PDB file of C-alpha atoms in Angstrom:
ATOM      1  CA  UNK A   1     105.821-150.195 -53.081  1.00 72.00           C
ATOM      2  CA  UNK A   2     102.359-151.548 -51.870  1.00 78.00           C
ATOM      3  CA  UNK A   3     104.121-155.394 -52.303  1.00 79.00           C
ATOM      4  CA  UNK A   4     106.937-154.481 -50.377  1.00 79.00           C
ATOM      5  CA  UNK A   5     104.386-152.917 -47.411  1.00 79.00           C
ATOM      6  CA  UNK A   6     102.261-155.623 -47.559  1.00 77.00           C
ATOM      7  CA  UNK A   7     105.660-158.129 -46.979  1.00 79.00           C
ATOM      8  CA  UNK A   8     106.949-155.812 -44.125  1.00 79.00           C
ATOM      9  CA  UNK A   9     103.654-155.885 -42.495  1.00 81.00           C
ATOM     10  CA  UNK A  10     103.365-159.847 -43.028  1.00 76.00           C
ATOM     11  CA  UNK A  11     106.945-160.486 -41.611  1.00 81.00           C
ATOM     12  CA  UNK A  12     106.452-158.319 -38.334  1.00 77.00           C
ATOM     13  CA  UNK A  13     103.404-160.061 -37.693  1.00 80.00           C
ATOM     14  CA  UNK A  14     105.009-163.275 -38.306  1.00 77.00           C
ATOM     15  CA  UNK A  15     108.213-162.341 -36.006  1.00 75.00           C
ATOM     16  CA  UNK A  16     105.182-160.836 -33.299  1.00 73.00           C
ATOM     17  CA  UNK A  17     103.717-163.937 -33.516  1.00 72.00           C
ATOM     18  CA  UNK A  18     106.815-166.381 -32.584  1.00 71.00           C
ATOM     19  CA  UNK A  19     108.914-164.268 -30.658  1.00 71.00           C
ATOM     20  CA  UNK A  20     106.354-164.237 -27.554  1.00 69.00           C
ATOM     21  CA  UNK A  21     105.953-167.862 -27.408  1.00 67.00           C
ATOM     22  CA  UNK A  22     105.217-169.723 -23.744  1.00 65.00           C
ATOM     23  CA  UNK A  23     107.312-172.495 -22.892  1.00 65.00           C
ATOM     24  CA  UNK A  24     105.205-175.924 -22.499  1.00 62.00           C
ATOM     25  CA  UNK A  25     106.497-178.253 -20.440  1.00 62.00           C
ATOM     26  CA  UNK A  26     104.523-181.735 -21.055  1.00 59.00           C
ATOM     27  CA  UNK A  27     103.867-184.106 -18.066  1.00 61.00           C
ATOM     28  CA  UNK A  28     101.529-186.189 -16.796  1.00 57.00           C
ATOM     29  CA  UNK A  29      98.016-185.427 -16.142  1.00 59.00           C
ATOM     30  CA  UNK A  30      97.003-188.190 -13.343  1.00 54.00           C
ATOM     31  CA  UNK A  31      96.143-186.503 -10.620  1.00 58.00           C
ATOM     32  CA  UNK A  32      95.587-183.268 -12.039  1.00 60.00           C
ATOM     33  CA  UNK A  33      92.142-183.649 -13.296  1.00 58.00           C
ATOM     34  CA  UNK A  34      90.987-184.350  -9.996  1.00 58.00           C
ATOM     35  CA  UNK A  35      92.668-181.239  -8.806  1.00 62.00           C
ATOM     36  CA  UNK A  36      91.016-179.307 -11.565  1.00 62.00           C
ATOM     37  CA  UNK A  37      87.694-178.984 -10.088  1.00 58.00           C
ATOM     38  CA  UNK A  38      88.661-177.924  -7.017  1.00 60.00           C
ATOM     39  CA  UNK A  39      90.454-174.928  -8.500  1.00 60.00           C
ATOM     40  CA  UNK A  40      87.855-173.731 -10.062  1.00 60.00           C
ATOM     41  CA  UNK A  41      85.591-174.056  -7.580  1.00 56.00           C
ATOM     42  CA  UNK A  42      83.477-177.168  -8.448  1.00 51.00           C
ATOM     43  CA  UNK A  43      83.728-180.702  -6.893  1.00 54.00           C
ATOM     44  CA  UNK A  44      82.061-183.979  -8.093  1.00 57.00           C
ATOM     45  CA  UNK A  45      79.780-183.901  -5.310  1.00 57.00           C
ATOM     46  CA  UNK A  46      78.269-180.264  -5.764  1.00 69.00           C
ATOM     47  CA  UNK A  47      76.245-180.490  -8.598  1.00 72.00           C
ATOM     48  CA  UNK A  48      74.394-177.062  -7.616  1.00 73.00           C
ATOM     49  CA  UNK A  49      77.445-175.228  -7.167  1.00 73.00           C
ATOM     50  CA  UNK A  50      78.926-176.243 -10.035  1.00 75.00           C
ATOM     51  CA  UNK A  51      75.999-175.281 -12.194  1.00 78.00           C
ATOM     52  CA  UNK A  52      75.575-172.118 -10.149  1.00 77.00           C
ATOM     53  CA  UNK A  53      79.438-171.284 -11.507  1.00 79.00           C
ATOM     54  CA  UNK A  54      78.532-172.064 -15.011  1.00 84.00           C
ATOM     55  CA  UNK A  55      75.630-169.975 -15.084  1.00 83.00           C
ATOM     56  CA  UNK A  56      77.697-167.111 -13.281  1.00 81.00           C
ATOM     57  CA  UNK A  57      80.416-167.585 -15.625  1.00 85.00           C
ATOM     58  CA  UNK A  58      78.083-167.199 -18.631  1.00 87.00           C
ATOM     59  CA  UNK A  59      76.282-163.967 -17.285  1.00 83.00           C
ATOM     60  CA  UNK A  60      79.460-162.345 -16.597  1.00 83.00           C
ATOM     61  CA  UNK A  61      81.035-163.260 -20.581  1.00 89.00           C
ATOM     62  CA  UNK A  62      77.471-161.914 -21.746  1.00 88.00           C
ATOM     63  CA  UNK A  63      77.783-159.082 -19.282  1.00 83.00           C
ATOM     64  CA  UNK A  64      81.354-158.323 -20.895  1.00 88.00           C
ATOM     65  CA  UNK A  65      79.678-158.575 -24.501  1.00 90.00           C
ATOM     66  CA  UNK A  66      77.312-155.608 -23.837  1.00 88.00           C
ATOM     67  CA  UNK A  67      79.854-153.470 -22.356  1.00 87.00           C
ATOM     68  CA  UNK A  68      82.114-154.196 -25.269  1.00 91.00           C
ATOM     69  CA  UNK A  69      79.164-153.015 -27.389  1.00 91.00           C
ATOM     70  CA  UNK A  70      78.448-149.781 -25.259  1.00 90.00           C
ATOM     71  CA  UNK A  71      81.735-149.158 -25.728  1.00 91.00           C
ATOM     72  CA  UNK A  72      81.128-149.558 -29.500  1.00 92.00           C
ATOM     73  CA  UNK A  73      78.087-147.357 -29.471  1.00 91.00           C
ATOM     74  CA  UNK A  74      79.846-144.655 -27.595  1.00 91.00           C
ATOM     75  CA  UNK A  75      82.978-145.277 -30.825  1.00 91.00           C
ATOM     76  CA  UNK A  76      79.816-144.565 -33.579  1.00 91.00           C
ATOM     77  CA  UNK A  77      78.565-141.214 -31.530  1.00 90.00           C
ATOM     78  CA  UNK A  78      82.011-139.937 -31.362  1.00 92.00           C
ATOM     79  CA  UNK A  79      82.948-140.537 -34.724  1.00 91.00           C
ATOM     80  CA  UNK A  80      79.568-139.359 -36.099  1.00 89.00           C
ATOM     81  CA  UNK A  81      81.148-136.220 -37.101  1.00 89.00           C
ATOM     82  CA  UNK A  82      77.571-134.950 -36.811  1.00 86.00           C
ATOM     83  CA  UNK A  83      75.798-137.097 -39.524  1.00 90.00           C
ATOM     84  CA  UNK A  84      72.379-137.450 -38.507  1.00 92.00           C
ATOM     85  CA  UNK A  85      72.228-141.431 -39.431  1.00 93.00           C
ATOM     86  CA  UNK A  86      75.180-142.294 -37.889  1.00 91.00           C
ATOM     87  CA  UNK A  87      74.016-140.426 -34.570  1.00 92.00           C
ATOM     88  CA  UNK A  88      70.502-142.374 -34.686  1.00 94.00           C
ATOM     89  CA  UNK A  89      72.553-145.495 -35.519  1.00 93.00           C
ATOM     90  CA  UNK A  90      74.969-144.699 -32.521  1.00 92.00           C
ATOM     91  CA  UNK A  91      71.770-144.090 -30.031  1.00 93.00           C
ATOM     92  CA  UNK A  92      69.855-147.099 -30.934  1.00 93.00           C
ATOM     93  CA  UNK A  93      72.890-148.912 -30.214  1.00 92.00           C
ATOM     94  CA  UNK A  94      73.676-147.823 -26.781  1.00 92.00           C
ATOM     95  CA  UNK A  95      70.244-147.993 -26.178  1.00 93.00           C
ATOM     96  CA  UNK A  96      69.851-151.708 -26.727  1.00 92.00           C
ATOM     97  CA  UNK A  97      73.323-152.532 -24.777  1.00 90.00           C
ATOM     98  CA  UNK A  98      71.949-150.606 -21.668  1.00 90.00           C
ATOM     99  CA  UNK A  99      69.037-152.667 -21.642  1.00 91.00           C
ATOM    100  CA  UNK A 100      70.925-155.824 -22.663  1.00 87.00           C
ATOM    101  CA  UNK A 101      73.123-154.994 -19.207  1.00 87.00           C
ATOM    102  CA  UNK A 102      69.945-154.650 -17.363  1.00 90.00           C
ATOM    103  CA  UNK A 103      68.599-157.615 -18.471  1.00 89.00           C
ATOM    104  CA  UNK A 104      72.104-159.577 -17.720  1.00 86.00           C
ATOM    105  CA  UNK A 105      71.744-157.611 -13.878  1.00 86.00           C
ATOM    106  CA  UNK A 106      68.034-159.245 -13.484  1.00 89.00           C
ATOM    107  CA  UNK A 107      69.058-162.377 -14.378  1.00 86.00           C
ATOM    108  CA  UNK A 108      72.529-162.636 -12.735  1.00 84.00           C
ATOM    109  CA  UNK A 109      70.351-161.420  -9.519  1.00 87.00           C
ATOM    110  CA  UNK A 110      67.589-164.105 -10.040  1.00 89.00           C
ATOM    111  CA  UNK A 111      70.392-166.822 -11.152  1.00 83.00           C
ATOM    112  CA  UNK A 112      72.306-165.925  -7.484  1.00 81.00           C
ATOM    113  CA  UNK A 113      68.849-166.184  -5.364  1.00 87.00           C
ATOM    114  CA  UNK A 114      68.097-169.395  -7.132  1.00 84.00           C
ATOM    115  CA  UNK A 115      71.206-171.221  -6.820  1.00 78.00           C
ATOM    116  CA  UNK A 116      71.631-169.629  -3.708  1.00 80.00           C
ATOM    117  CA  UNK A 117      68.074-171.456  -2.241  1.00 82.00           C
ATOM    118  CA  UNK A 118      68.912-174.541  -3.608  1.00 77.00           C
ATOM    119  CA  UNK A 119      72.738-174.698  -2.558  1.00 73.00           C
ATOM    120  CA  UNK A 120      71.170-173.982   1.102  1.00 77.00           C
ATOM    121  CA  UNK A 121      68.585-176.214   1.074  1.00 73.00           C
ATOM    122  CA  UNK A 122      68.882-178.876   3.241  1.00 57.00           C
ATOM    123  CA  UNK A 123      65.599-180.687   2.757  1.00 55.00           C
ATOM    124  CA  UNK A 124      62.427-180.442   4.976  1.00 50.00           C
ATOM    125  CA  UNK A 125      63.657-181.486   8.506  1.00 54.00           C
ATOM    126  CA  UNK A 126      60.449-180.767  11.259  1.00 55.00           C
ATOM    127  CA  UNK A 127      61.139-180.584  14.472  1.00 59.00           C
ATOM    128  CA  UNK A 128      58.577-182.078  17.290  1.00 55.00           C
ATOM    129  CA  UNK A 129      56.967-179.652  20.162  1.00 59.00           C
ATOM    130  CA  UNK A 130      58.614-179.432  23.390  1.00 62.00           C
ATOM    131  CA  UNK A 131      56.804-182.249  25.610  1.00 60.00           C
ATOM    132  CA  UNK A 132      55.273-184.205  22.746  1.00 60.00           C
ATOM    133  CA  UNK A 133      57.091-187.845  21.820  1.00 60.00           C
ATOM    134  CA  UNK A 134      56.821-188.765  18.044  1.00 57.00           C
ATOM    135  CA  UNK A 135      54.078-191.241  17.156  1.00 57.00           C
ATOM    136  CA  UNK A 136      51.946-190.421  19.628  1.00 57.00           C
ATOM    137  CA  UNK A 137      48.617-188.311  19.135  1.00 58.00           C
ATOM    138  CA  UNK A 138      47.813-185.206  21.421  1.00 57.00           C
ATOM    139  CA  UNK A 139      44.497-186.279  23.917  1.00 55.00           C
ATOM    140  CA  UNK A 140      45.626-189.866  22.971  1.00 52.00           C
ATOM    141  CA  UNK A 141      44.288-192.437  26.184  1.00 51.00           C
ATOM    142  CA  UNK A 142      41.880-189.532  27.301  1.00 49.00           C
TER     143      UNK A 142
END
């Protein structure tokens, strides 16, 4: 009884796992990896931007970590069933994902006013005083 289960199981999985199958169509790739980093957002010439996304990118799979285990936490305090250890066990764990996801907030913030500056930064350009003519010292020929 538990072999023939154990085949069931094995063959729907199997027929789950090739009856949803994507059709590939193969073709060339010239042109297309130029293309790619423009859709996501990043060009050659953008080195800031591009590490701007890949620091965004990060925070926001880290981000999805900790919710994942706040979600996980909240699954240990439901299904305590009221045993003290499990309870503590459930606790510390939210606990530490609610900081983790303030942590992950600070840093996404800081990472965004970094990248920002230097994205924006367009180098020092100084402007003269109205009336003055560069290379020329005020109370010069007095």
């Amino acid at each position: 009884m538990k072999q023939k289960k154990l085949i069931l199981i094995f063959s729907f999985s199997a027929f789950l796992l090739f009856a949803f199958v994507a059709p590939v169509f193969a073709g060339s790739i010239t042109g297309q990896i130029e293309s790619f980093g423009g859709q996501i957002g990043a060009s050659r010439q953008n080195l800031p931007e591009f590490i701007a996304l890949i620091i965004r990118s990060l925070l926001g799979i880290i981000g999805l970590i900790f919710f994942i285990i706040i979600l996980y936490g909240g699954w240990l305090y439901m299904t305590s069933q009221g045993a003290e250890d499990k309870i503590k066990k459930a606790k510390e764990t939210l606990t530490t994902a609610i900081i983790g996801l303030i942590i992950i907030f600070a840093a996404y913030a800081i990472a965004s006013f970094v990248t920002s500056a230097i994205i924006n930064s367009s180098g020092a350009t100084g402007t003269y005083p109205s009336g003055s003519t560069p290379g020329t010292v005020e109370g010069e020929g007095m």
